Amino acid sequence: MESPVKLTDPPRIAFVASPVPSAQDALQTLLSEYGQCPPESADVICALGGDGFMLSTLHRFASLSLPVFGMKLGSVGFLMNHYRPEGLVERLRSAECSTLKPLEMEALTEAGMRYRFLAYNEVSLLRQTRQAAQLEVSLNGQVRLEELVCDGILVATPAGSTAYNFSAMGPILPLGSAVIALTPIAPFRPRRWRGAILRADTLVRLRVLDPYKRPVSVTADSHEVRDVVEVSIREGNENTVRLLFDPEHNLDDRILNEQFVT
């Protein structure tokens, strides 16, 4: 199998690290061993931290179309590899690649402002007050639920399906399945609706039925917009990213293993 990373000799690696002490210490160790290259001229980006830092790295450098190899130095590391400073070049040469497509989210606020963000994990709508949200759910222009009363709802990618989506009792989706998960959060009415698995090209539109009495916010990964009245979500074909994993612990296997945890 051809390596997904084209390494020059010597390899040009751009190291980025979260501000936590363990990641900063690891950064200094790796810089002394492999040097530092600016991301704009690198072969690969090596991210040191947890999943939150990995997501911010993907957003920050998506336009460069570089593969990203993460090493876990945070509290959660589903998208990361084990941290080992030795043999990094060999690991990069033998790494396996998982391609992630982001969700494109557009939100319209009560004040008439429009915001657009990408999400590699999920887009989630949440109630802002003690009162449950009232939402209308439309797919490709057709209303499927006239009223969903809930704490919120989310749309998850396959890579994000094991995160917040799974905690909300949503399905785990295999990579490359070309589907997304639509999962309610604490649904009150209809009580028996537990969500849906949709084609990835489905246009999901969520309308807030009572934005003044029951305000709602939306979050795309780490980007939050408050007081929204309508949110549109669909899978995008641009800003795809390539995540690199050690062959013995690739992302496909991790997602599969999550379905057999007892």
PDB file of C-alpha atoms in Angstrom:
ATOM      1  CA  MET A   1       0.000   0.000   0.000  1.00  0.00           C
ATOM      2  CA  GLU A   2       1.352   3.408  -0.931  1.00  0.00           C
ATOM      3  CA  SER A   3       2.045   5.685   1.994  1.00  0.00           C
ATOM      4  CA  PRO A   4      -0.432   8.593   2.340  1.00  0.00           C
ATOM      5  CA  VAL A   5       2.491  10.831   3.381  1.00  0.00           C
ATOM      6  CA  LYS A   6       5.105  12.027   0.912  1.00  0.00           C
ATOM      7  CA  LEU A   7       8.067  12.715   3.174  1.00  0.00           C
ATOM      8  CA  THR A   8      11.049  14.666   1.956  1.00  0.00           C
ATOM      9  CA  ASP A   9      14.553  13.905   3.159  1.00  0.00           C
ATOM     10  CA  PRO A  10      14.924  15.151   5.817  1.00  0.00           C
ATOM     11  CA  PRO A  11      11.183  15.081   6.616  1.00  0.00           C
ATOM     12  CA  ARG A  12       9.429  18.410   7.057  1.00  0.00           C
ATOM     13  CA  ILE A  13       7.164  18.089  10.095  1.00  0.00           C
ATOM     14  CA  ALA A  14       5.129  20.933  11.579  1.00  0.00           C
ATOM     15  CA  PHE A  15       4.546  20.313  15.288  1.00  0.00           C
ATOM     16  CA  VAL A  16       1.656  22.001  17.082  1.00  0.00           C
ATOM     17  CA  ALA A  17       0.751  21.433  20.723  1.00  0.00           C
ATOM     18  CA  SER A  18      -1.996  22.273  23.176  1.00  0.00           C
ATOM     19  CA  PRO A  19      -1.029  24.576  26.072  1.00  0.00           C
ATOM     20  CA  VAL A  20      -1.186  21.820  28.714  1.00  0.00           C
ATOM     21  CA  PRO A  21       2.242  21.138  30.340  1.00  0.00           C
ATOM     22  CA  SER A  22       2.508  17.522  29.141  1.00  0.00           C
ATOM     23  CA  ALA A  23       1.950  18.557  25.510  1.00  0.00           C
ATOM     24  CA  GLN A  24       4.402  21.436  25.796  1.00  0.00           C
ATOM     25  CA  ASP A  25       7.057  19.142  27.288  1.00  0.00           C
ATOM     26  CA  ALA A  26       6.493  16.642  24.459  1.00  0.00           C
ATOM     27  CA  LEU A  27       6.766  19.459  21.932  1.00  0.00           C
ATOM     28  CA  GLN A  28      10.236  20.391  23.171  1.00  0.00           C
ATOM     29  CA  THR A  29      11.336  16.756  23.070  1.00  0.00           C
ATOM     30  CA  LEU A  30      10.175  16.325  19.487  1.00  0.00           C
ATOM     31  CA  LEU A  31      11.608  19.638  18.309  1.00  0.00           C
ATOM     32  CA  SER A  32      15.039  18.681  19.624  1.00  0.00           C
ATOM     33  CA  GLU A  33      14.833  15.369  17.742  1.00  0.00           C
ATOM     34  CA  TYR A  34      13.145  16.320  14.461  1.00  0.00           C
ATOM     35  CA  GLY A  35      13.264  20.109  14.188  1.00  0.00           C
ATOM     36  CA  GLN A  36      10.388  22.374  13.234  1.00  0.00           C
ATOM     37  CA  CYS A  37       8.947  23.308   9.854  1.00  0.00           C
ATOM     38  CA  PRO A  38       6.346  26.011   9.149  1.00  0.00           C
ATOM     39  CA  PRO A  39       2.981  24.403   8.324  1.00  0.00           C
ATOM     40  CA  GLU A  40       2.845  26.147   4.946  1.00  0.00           C
ATOM     41  CA  SER A  41       5.904  24.204   3.709  1.00  0.00           C
ATOM     42  CA  ALA A  42       5.515  20.972   5.722  1.00  0.00           C
ATOM     43  CA  ASP A  43       4.872  17.415   4.540  1.00  0.00           C
ATOM     44  CA  VAL A  44       2.701  16.611   7.555  1.00  0.00           C
ATOM     45  CA  ILE A  45       1.330  18.217  10.723  1.00  0.00           C
ATOM     46  CA  CYS A  46       1.872  16.481  14.043  1.00  0.00           C
ATOM     47  CA  ALA A  47      -0.667  17.559  16.682  1.00  0.00           C
ATOM     48  CA  LEU A  48       0.029  16.978  20.381  1.00  0.00           C
ATOM     49  CA  GLY A  49      -2.949  17.040  22.750  1.00  0.00           C
ATOM     50  CA  GLY A  50      -6.445  15.622  23.011  1.00  0.00           C
ATOM     51  CA  ASP A  51      -9.404  15.379  20.668  1.00  0.00           C
ATOM     52  CA  GLY A  52     -10.437  18.978  21.300  1.00  0.00           C
ATOM     53  CA  PHE A  53      -7.033  20.210  20.221  1.00  0.00           C
ATOM     54  CA  MET A  54      -7.113  17.892  17.209  1.00  0.00           C
ATOM     55  CA  LEU A  55     -10.424  19.407  16.073  1.00  0.00           C
ATOM     56  CA  SER A  56      -9.051  22.929  16.416  1.00  0.00           C
ATOM     57  CA  THR A  57      -5.970  21.859  14.419  1.00  0.00           C
ATOM     58  CA  LEU A  58      -8.138  20.467  11.624  1.00  0.00           C
ATOM     59  CA  HIS A  59     -10.094  23.719  11.435  1.00  0.00           C
ATOM     60  CA  ARG A  60      -6.953  25.840  11.578  1.00  0.00           C
ATOM     61  CA  PHE A  61      -5.041  24.054   8.814  1.00  0.00           C
ATOM     62  CA  ALA A  62      -7.804  22.590   6.610  1.00  0.00           C
ATOM     63  CA  SER A  63      -6.926  24.922   3.736  1.00  0.00           C
ATOM     64  CA  LEU A  64      -3.397  23.449   3.522  1.00  0.00           C
ATOM     65  CA  SER A  65      -4.705  19.926   2.672  1.00  0.00           C
ATOM     66  CA  LEU A  66      -1.940  18.344   4.745  1.00  0.00           C
ATOM     67  CA  PRO A  67      -2.247  14.982   6.509  1.00  0.00           C
ATOM     68  CA  VAL A  68      -2.402  15.244  10.302  1.00  0.00           C
ATOM     69  CA  PHE A  69      -0.877  12.744  12.720  1.00  0.00           C
ATOM     70  CA  GLY A  70      -1.997  13.224  16.322  1.00  0.00           C
ATOM     71  CA  MET A  71      -0.424  11.947  19.524  1.00  0.00           C
ATOM     72  CA  LYS A  72      -2.485  11.756  22.696  1.00  0.00           C
ATOM     73  CA  LEU A  73      -1.450  14.157  25.431  1.00  0.00           C
ATOM     74  CA  GLY A  74      -4.892  15.127  26.685  1.00  0.00           C
ATOM     75  CA  SER A  75      -7.906  13.711  28.500  1.00  0.00           C
ATOM     76  CA  VAL A  76      -9.612  12.243  25.401  1.00  0.00           C
ATOM     77  CA  GLY A  77      -7.729  10.864  22.410  1.00  0.00           C
ATOM     78  CA  PHE A  78     -10.087   8.950  20.119  1.00  0.00           C
ATOM     79  CA  LEU A  79      -8.646  10.797  17.113  1.00  0.00           C
ATOM     80  CA  MET A  80      -5.061  10.447  18.327  1.00  0.00           C
ATOM     81  CA  ASN A  81      -2.259   7.888  18.348  1.00  0.00           C
ATOM     82  CA  HIS A  82      -0.222   6.876  21.384  1.00  0.00           C
ATOM     83  CA  TYR A  83       2.538   9.291  22.295  1.00  0.00           C
ATOM     84  CA  ARG A  84       6.008   7.920  21.555  1.00  0.00           C
ATOM     85  CA  PRO A  85       8.793  10.326  20.598  1.00  0.00           C
ATOM     86  CA  GLU A  86      11.006   7.654  19.054  1.00  0.00           C
ATOM     87  CA  GLY A  87      10.554   6.290  15.543  1.00  0.00           C
ATOM     88  CA  LEU A  88       8.179   9.025  14.413  1.00  0.00           C
ATOM     89  CA  VAL A  89       9.394   9.108  10.802  1.00  0.00           C
ATOM     90  CA  GLU A  90       8.895   5.356  10.428  1.00  0.00           C
ATOM     91  CA  ARG A  91       5.409   5.634  11.941  1.00  0.00           C
ATOM     92  CA  LEU A  92       4.498   8.363   9.464  1.00  0.00           C
ATOM     93  CA  ARG A  93       5.722   6.284   6.521  1.00  0.00           C
ATOM     94  CA  SER A  94       3.623   3.276   7.564  1.00  0.00           C
ATOM     95  CA  ALA A  95       0.547   5.212   8.754  1.00  0.00           C
ATOM     96  CA  GLU A  96      -2.924   4.526   7.393  1.00  0.00           C
ATOM     97  CA  CYS A  97      -5.157   7.380   6.297  1.00  0.00           C
ATOM     98  CA  SER A  98      -8.791   8.167   7.126  1.00  0.00           C
ATOM     99  CA  THR A  99     -10.443  10.926   5.111  1.00  0.00           C
ATOM    100  CA  LEU A 100     -13.016  13.044   6.944  1.00  0.00           C
ATOM    101  CA  LYS A 101     -15.622  15.252   5.298  1.00  0.00           C
ATOM    102  CA  PRO A 102     -16.987  18.108   7.391  1.00  0.00           C
ATOM    103  CA  LEU A 103     -20.568  19.163   7.906  1.00  0.00           C
ATOM    104  CA  GLU A 104     -21.395  22.634   6.607  1.00  0.00           C
ATOM    105  CA  MET A 105     -23.598  24.562   9.000  1.00  0.00           C
ATOM    106  CA  GLU A 106     -25.435  27.818   8.302  1.00  0.00           C
ATOM    107  CA  ALA A 107     -27.305  29.507  11.143  1.00  0.00           C
ATOM    108  CA  LEU A 108     -29.749  32.418  11.027  1.00  0.00           C
ATOM    109  CA  THR A 109     -30.158  34.330  14.284  1.00  0.00           C
ATOM    110  CA  GLU A 110     -33.067  36.219  15.764  1.00  0.00           C
ATOM    111  CA  ALA A 111     -31.218  39.447  14.901  1.00  0.00           C
ATOM    112  CA  GLY A 112     -31.005  38.482  11.218  1.00  0.00           C
ATOM    113  CA  MET A 113     -27.298  37.575  11.205  1.00  0.00           C
ATOM    114  CA  ARG A 114     -26.034  34.561   9.257  1.00  0.00           C
ATOM    115  CA  TYR A 115     -23.086  32.441  10.389  1.00  0.00           C
ATOM    116  CA  ARG A 116     -21.345  29.590   8.565  1.00  0.00           C
ATOM    117  CA  PHE A 117     -19.037  27.061  10.205  1.00  0.00           C
ATOM    118  CA  LEU A 118     -17.655  23.593   9.537  1.00  0.00           C
ATOM    119  CA  ALA A 119     -17.911  20.623  11.899  1.00  0.00           C
ATOM    120  CA  TYR A 120     -15.821  17.453  11.687  1.00  0.00           C
ATOM    121  CA  ASN A 121     -17.603  15.864  14.678  1.00  0.00           C
ATOM    122  CA  GLU A 122     -21.125  17.219  14.987  1.00  0.00           C
ATOM    123  CA  VAL A 123     -23.500  20.155  14.872  1.00  0.00           C
ATOM    124  CA  SER A 124     -25.684  20.356  17.980  1.00  0.00           C
ATOM    125  CA  LEU A 125     -28.661  22.529  18.893  1.00  0.00           C
ATOM    126  CA  LEU A 126     -29.346  23.042  22.609  1.00  0.00           C
ATOM    127  CA  ARG A 127     -31.953  24.883  24.653  1.00  0.00           C
ATOM    128  CA  GLN A 128     -30.615  28.053  26.302  1.00  0.00           C
ATOM    129  CA  THR A 129     -33.033  28.228  29.238  1.00  0.00           C
ATOM    130  CA  ARG A 130     -34.878  25.920  31.616  1.00  0.00           C
ATOM    131  CA  GLN A 131     -37.598  25.392  29.011  1.00  0.00           C
ATOM    132  CA  ALA A 132     -37.351  22.686  26.373  1.00  0.00           C
ATOM    133  CA  ALA A 133     -36.755  23.625  22.757  1.00  0.00           C
ATOM    134  CA  GLN A 134     -39.492  23.314  20.131  1.00  0.00           C
ATOM    135  CA  LEU A 135     -38.090  22.432  16.722  1.00  0.00           C
ATOM    136  CA  GLU A 136     -39.403  21.645  13.256  1.00  0.00           C
ATOM    137  CA  VAL A 137     -37.308  19.060  11.391  1.00  0.00           C
ATOM    138  CA  SER A 138     -37.148  19.147   7.570  1.00  0.00           C
ATOM    139  CA  LEU A 139     -35.137  16.921   5.234  1.00  0.00           C
ATOM    140  CA  ASN A 140     -34.495  18.053   1.663  1.00  0.00           C
ATOM    141  CA  GLY A 141     -37.312  20.572   1.941  1.00  0.00           C
ATOM    142  CA  GLN A 142     -39.908  18.145   3.329  1.00  0.00           C
ATOM    143  CA  VAL A 143     -41.124  18.519   6.902  1.00  0.00           C
ATOM    144  CA  ARG A 144     -40.631  15.226   8.749  1.00  0.00           C
ATOM    145  CA  LEU A 145     -41.433  16.368  12.293  1.00  0.00           C
ATOM    146  CA  GLU A 146     -43.749  19.334  12.738  1.00  0.00           C
ATOM    147  CA  GLU A 147     -42.819  19.653  16.398  1.00  0.00           C
ATOM    148  CA  LEU A 148     -39.962  18.057  18.314  1.00  0.00           C
ATOM    149  CA  VAL A 149     -39.904  19.026  22.003  1.00  0.00           C
ATOM    150  CA  CYS A 150     -36.472  18.246  23.421  1.00  0.00           C
ATOM    151  CA  ASP A 151     -33.335  19.504  25.123  1.00  0.00           C
ATOM    152  CA  GLY A 152     -31.723  19.592  21.685  1.00  0.00           C
ATOM    153  CA  ILE A 153     -30.764  17.679  18.578  1.00  0.00           C
ATOM    154  CA  LEU A 154     -27.512  16.926  16.791  1.00  0.00           C
ATOM    155  CA  VAL A 155     -26.191  15.864  13.414  1.00  0.00           C
ATOM    156  CA  ALA A 156     -23.028  13.747  13.592  1.00  0.00           C
ATOM    157  CA  THR A 157     -20.451  12.574  11.071  1.00  0.00           C
ATOM    158  CA  PRO A 158     -19.161   8.981  11.220  1.00  0.00           C
ATOM    159  CA  ALA A 159     -15.982  10.205  12.945  1.00  0.00           C
ATOM    160  CA  GLY A 160     -18.078  12.114  15.479  1.00  0.00           C
ATOM    161  CA  SER A 161     -20.689   9.404  15.952  1.00  0.00           C
ATOM    162  CA  THR A 162     -18.779   7.858  18.868  1.00  0.00           C
ATOM    163  CA  ALA A 163     -18.640  11.160  20.766  1.00  0.00           C
ATOM    164  CA  TYR A 164     -21.604  13.326  21.868  1.00  0.00           C
ATOM    165  CA  ASN A 165     -23.887  11.446  19.466  1.00  0.00           C
ATOM    166  CA  PHE A 166     -23.234   8.090  21.139  1.00  0.00           C
ATOM    167  CA  SER A 167     -23.736   9.606  24.599  1.00  0.00           C
ATOM    168  CA  ALA A 168     -27.156  10.799  23.389  1.00  0.00           C
ATOM    169  CA  MET A 169     -27.990   7.179  22.412  1.00  0.00           C
ATOM    170  CA  GLY A 170     -27.295   7.788  18.723  1.00  0.00           C
ATOM    171  CA  PRO A 171     -25.882   5.126  16.370  1.00  0.00           C
ATOM    172  CA  ILE A 172     -22.195   4.521  15.698  1.00  0.00           C
ATOM    173  CA  LEU A 173     -21.499   4.964  11.984  1.00  0.00           C
ATOM    174  CA  PRO A 174     -18.667   3.277  10.054  1.00  0.00           C
ATOM    175  CA  LEU A 175     -16.225   5.512   8.207  1.00  0.00           C
ATOM    176  CA  GLY A 176     -16.920   5.688   4.490  1.00  0.00           C
ATOM    177  CA  SER A 177     -20.580   4.745   4.981  1.00  0.00           C
ATOM    178  CA  ALA A 178     -21.781   8.002   3.340  1.00  0.00           C
ATOM    179  CA  VAL A 179     -24.372   8.528   6.075  1.00  0.00           C
ATOM    180  CA  ILE A 180     -24.878  10.945   8.962  1.00  0.00           C
ATOM    181  CA  ALA A 181     -26.765  10.560  12.242  1.00  0.00           C
ATOM    182  CA  LEU A 182     -29.691  12.766  13.294  1.00  0.00           C
ATOM    183  CA  THR A 183     -30.093  12.252  17.041  1.00  0.00           C
ATOM    184  CA  PRO A 184     -32.444  13.984  19.520  1.00  0.00           C
ATOM    185  CA  ILE A 185     -31.185  14.974  22.965  1.00  0.00           C
ATOM    186  CA  ALA A 186     -33.641  14.079  25.749  1.00  0.00           C
ATOM    187  CA  PRO A 187     -36.740  14.059  23.493  1.00  0.00           C
ATOM    188  CA  PHE A 188     -40.024  14.708  25.315  1.00  0.00           C
ATOM    189  CA  ARG A 189     -42.412  14.686  22.353  1.00  0.00           C
ATOM    190  CA  PRO A 190     -42.661  12.503  20.332  1.00  0.00           C
ATOM    191  CA  ARG A 191     -41.314  10.262  23.093  1.00  0.00           C
ATOM    192  CA  ARG A 192     -40.590   7.262  20.909  1.00  0.00           C
ATOM    193  CA  TRP A 193     -38.605   9.085  18.228  1.00  0.00           C
ATOM    194  CA  ARG A 194     -34.936   8.185  18.616  1.00  0.00           C
ATOM    195  CA  GLY A 195     -33.521   9.808  15.511  1.00  0.00           C
ATOM    196  CA  ALA A 196     -32.580   8.716  12.011  1.00  0.00           C
ATOM    197  CA  ILE A 197     -29.672   7.622   9.846  1.00  0.00           C
ATOM    198  CA  LEU A 198     -29.549   9.781   6.720  1.00  0.00           C
ATOM    199  CA  ARG A 199     -27.686   9.878   3.453  1.00  0.00           C
ATOM    200  CA  ALA A 200     -24.718  12.193   3.825  1.00  0.00           C
ATOM    201  CA  ASP A 201     -25.988  14.513   1.076  1.00  0.00           C
ATOM    202  CA  THR A 202     -29.289  15.142   2.908  1.00  0.00           C
ATOM    203  CA  LEU A 203     -30.044  18.785   3.627  1.00  0.00           C
ATOM    204  CA  VAL A 204     -31.194  18.973   7.253  1.00  0.00           C
ATOM    205  CA  ARG A 205     -33.081  22.128   8.218  1.00  0.00           C
ATOM    206  CA  LEU A 206     -34.019  22.746  11.848  1.00  0.00           C
ATOM    207  CA  ARG A 207     -36.407  25.627  12.603  1.00  0.00           C
ATOM    208  CA  VAL A 208     -36.935  26.998  16.110  1.00  0.00           C
ATOM    209  CA  LEU A 209     -40.698  27.333  16.604  1.00  0.00           C
ATOM    210  CA  ASP A 210     -40.649  29.699  19.599  1.00  0.00           C
ATOM    211  CA  PRO A 211     -37.266  31.487  19.619  1.00  0.00           C
ATOM    212  CA  TYR A 212     -38.342  34.216  22.058  1.00  0.00           C
ATOM    213  CA  LYS A 213     -39.825  32.082  24.807  1.00  0.00           C
ATOM    214  CA  ARG A 214     -37.640  29.024  24.150  1.00  0.00           C
ATOM    215  CA  PRO A 215     -34.282  30.281  22.781  1.00  0.00           C
ATOM    216  CA  VAL A 216     -31.818  27.830  21.223  1.00  0.00           C
ATOM    217  CA  SER A 217     -28.089  27.884  20.489  1.00  0.00           C
ATOM    218  CA  VAL A 218     -26.141  25.899  17.901  1.00  0.00           C
ATOM    219  CA  THR A 219     -22.560  24.636  18.107  1.00  0.00           C
ATOM    220  CA  ALA A 220     -20.448  23.356  15.201  1.00  0.00           C
ATOM    221  CA  ASP A 221     -17.561  21.575  16.912  1.00  0.00           C
ATOM    222  CA  SER A 222     -16.303  24.467  19.083  1.00  0.00           C
ATOM    223  CA  HIS A 223     -18.055  27.376  17.317  1.00  0.00           C
ATOM    224  CA  GLU A 224     -21.245  28.492  19.080  1.00  0.00           C
ATOM    225  CA  VAL A 225     -24.023  30.788  17.845  1.00  0.00           C
ATOM    226  CA  ARG A 226     -26.798  31.803  20.252  1.00  0.00           C
ATOM    227  CA  ASP A 227     -30.420  32.797  19.690  1.00  0.00           C
ATOM    228  CA  VAL A 228     -30.811  30.982  16.370  1.00  0.00           C
ATOM    229  CA  VAL A 229     -34.108  30.729  14.510  1.00  0.00           C
ATOM    230  CA  GLU A 230     -33.071  28.342  11.730  1.00  0.00           C
ATOM    231  CA  VAL A 231     -30.088  26.055  11.090  1.00  0.00           C
ATOM    232  CA  SER A 232     -29.207  24.222   7.865  1.00  0.00           C
ATOM    233  CA  ILE A 233     -26.720  21.341   7.843  1.00  0.00           C
ATOM    234  CA  ARG A 234     -25.307  19.148   5.086  1.00  0.00           C
ATOM    235  CA  GLU A 235     -22.086  17.296   4.324  1.00  0.00           C
ATOM    236  CA  GLY A 236     -19.527  19.378   2.457  1.00  0.00           C
ATOM    237  CA  ASN A 237     -17.180  18.318  -0.337  1.00  0.00           C
ATOM    238  CA  GLU A 238     -14.530  20.914   0.416  1.00  0.00           C
ATOM    239  CA  ASN A 239     -12.100  21.166   3.336  1.00  0.00           C
ATOM    240  CA  THR A 240     -11.756  17.390   3.615  1.00  0.00           C
ATOM    241  CA  VAL A 241      -8.951  16.360   5.951  1.00  0.00           C
ATOM    242  CA  ARG A 242      -6.709  13.303   6.200  1.00  0.00           C
ATOM    243  CA  LEU A 243      -6.029  11.811   9.609  1.00  0.00           C
ATOM    244  CA  LEU A 244      -3.105   9.395  10.003  1.00  0.00           C
ATOM    245  CA  PHE A 245      -3.110   6.403  12.331  1.00  0.00           C
ATOM    246  CA  ASP A 246      -0.744   3.622  13.277  1.00  0.00           C
ATOM    247  CA  PRO A 247      -1.869   0.487  11.370  1.00  0.00           C
ATOM    248  CA  GLU A 248      -2.500  -1.488  14.555  1.00  0.00           C
ATOM    249  CA  HIS A 249      -4.897   1.162  15.873  1.00  0.00           C
ATOM    250  CA  ASN A 250      -6.586   2.825  12.913  1.00  0.00           C
ATOM    251  CA  LEU A 251      -9.827   4.806  13.117  1.00  0.00           C
ATOM    252  CA  ASP A 252     -11.957   2.170  11.364  1.00  0.00           C
ATOM    253  CA  ASP A 253     -10.982  -0.413  13.980  1.00  0.00           C
ATOM    254  CA  ARG A 254     -11.637   2.021  16.826  1.00  0.00           C
ATOM    255  CA  ILE A 255     -15.145   2.765  15.574  1.00  0.00           C
ATOM    256  CA  LEU A 256     -15.822  -0.955  15.141  1.00  0.00           C
ATOM    257  CA  ASN A 257     -14.481  -1.754  18.609  1.00  0.00           C
ATOM    258  CA  GLU A 258     -16.748   0.861  20.179  1.00  0.00           C
ATOM    259  CA  GLN A 259     -19.745  -1.212  19.034  1.00  0.00           C
ATOM    260  CA  PHE A 260     -18.591  -4.239  21.019  1.00  0.00           C
ATOM    261  CA  VAL A 261     -17.772  -2.570  24.330  1.00  0.00           C
ATOM    262  CA  THR A 262     -19.652  -4.292  27.150  1.00  0.00           C
TER     263      THR A 262
END
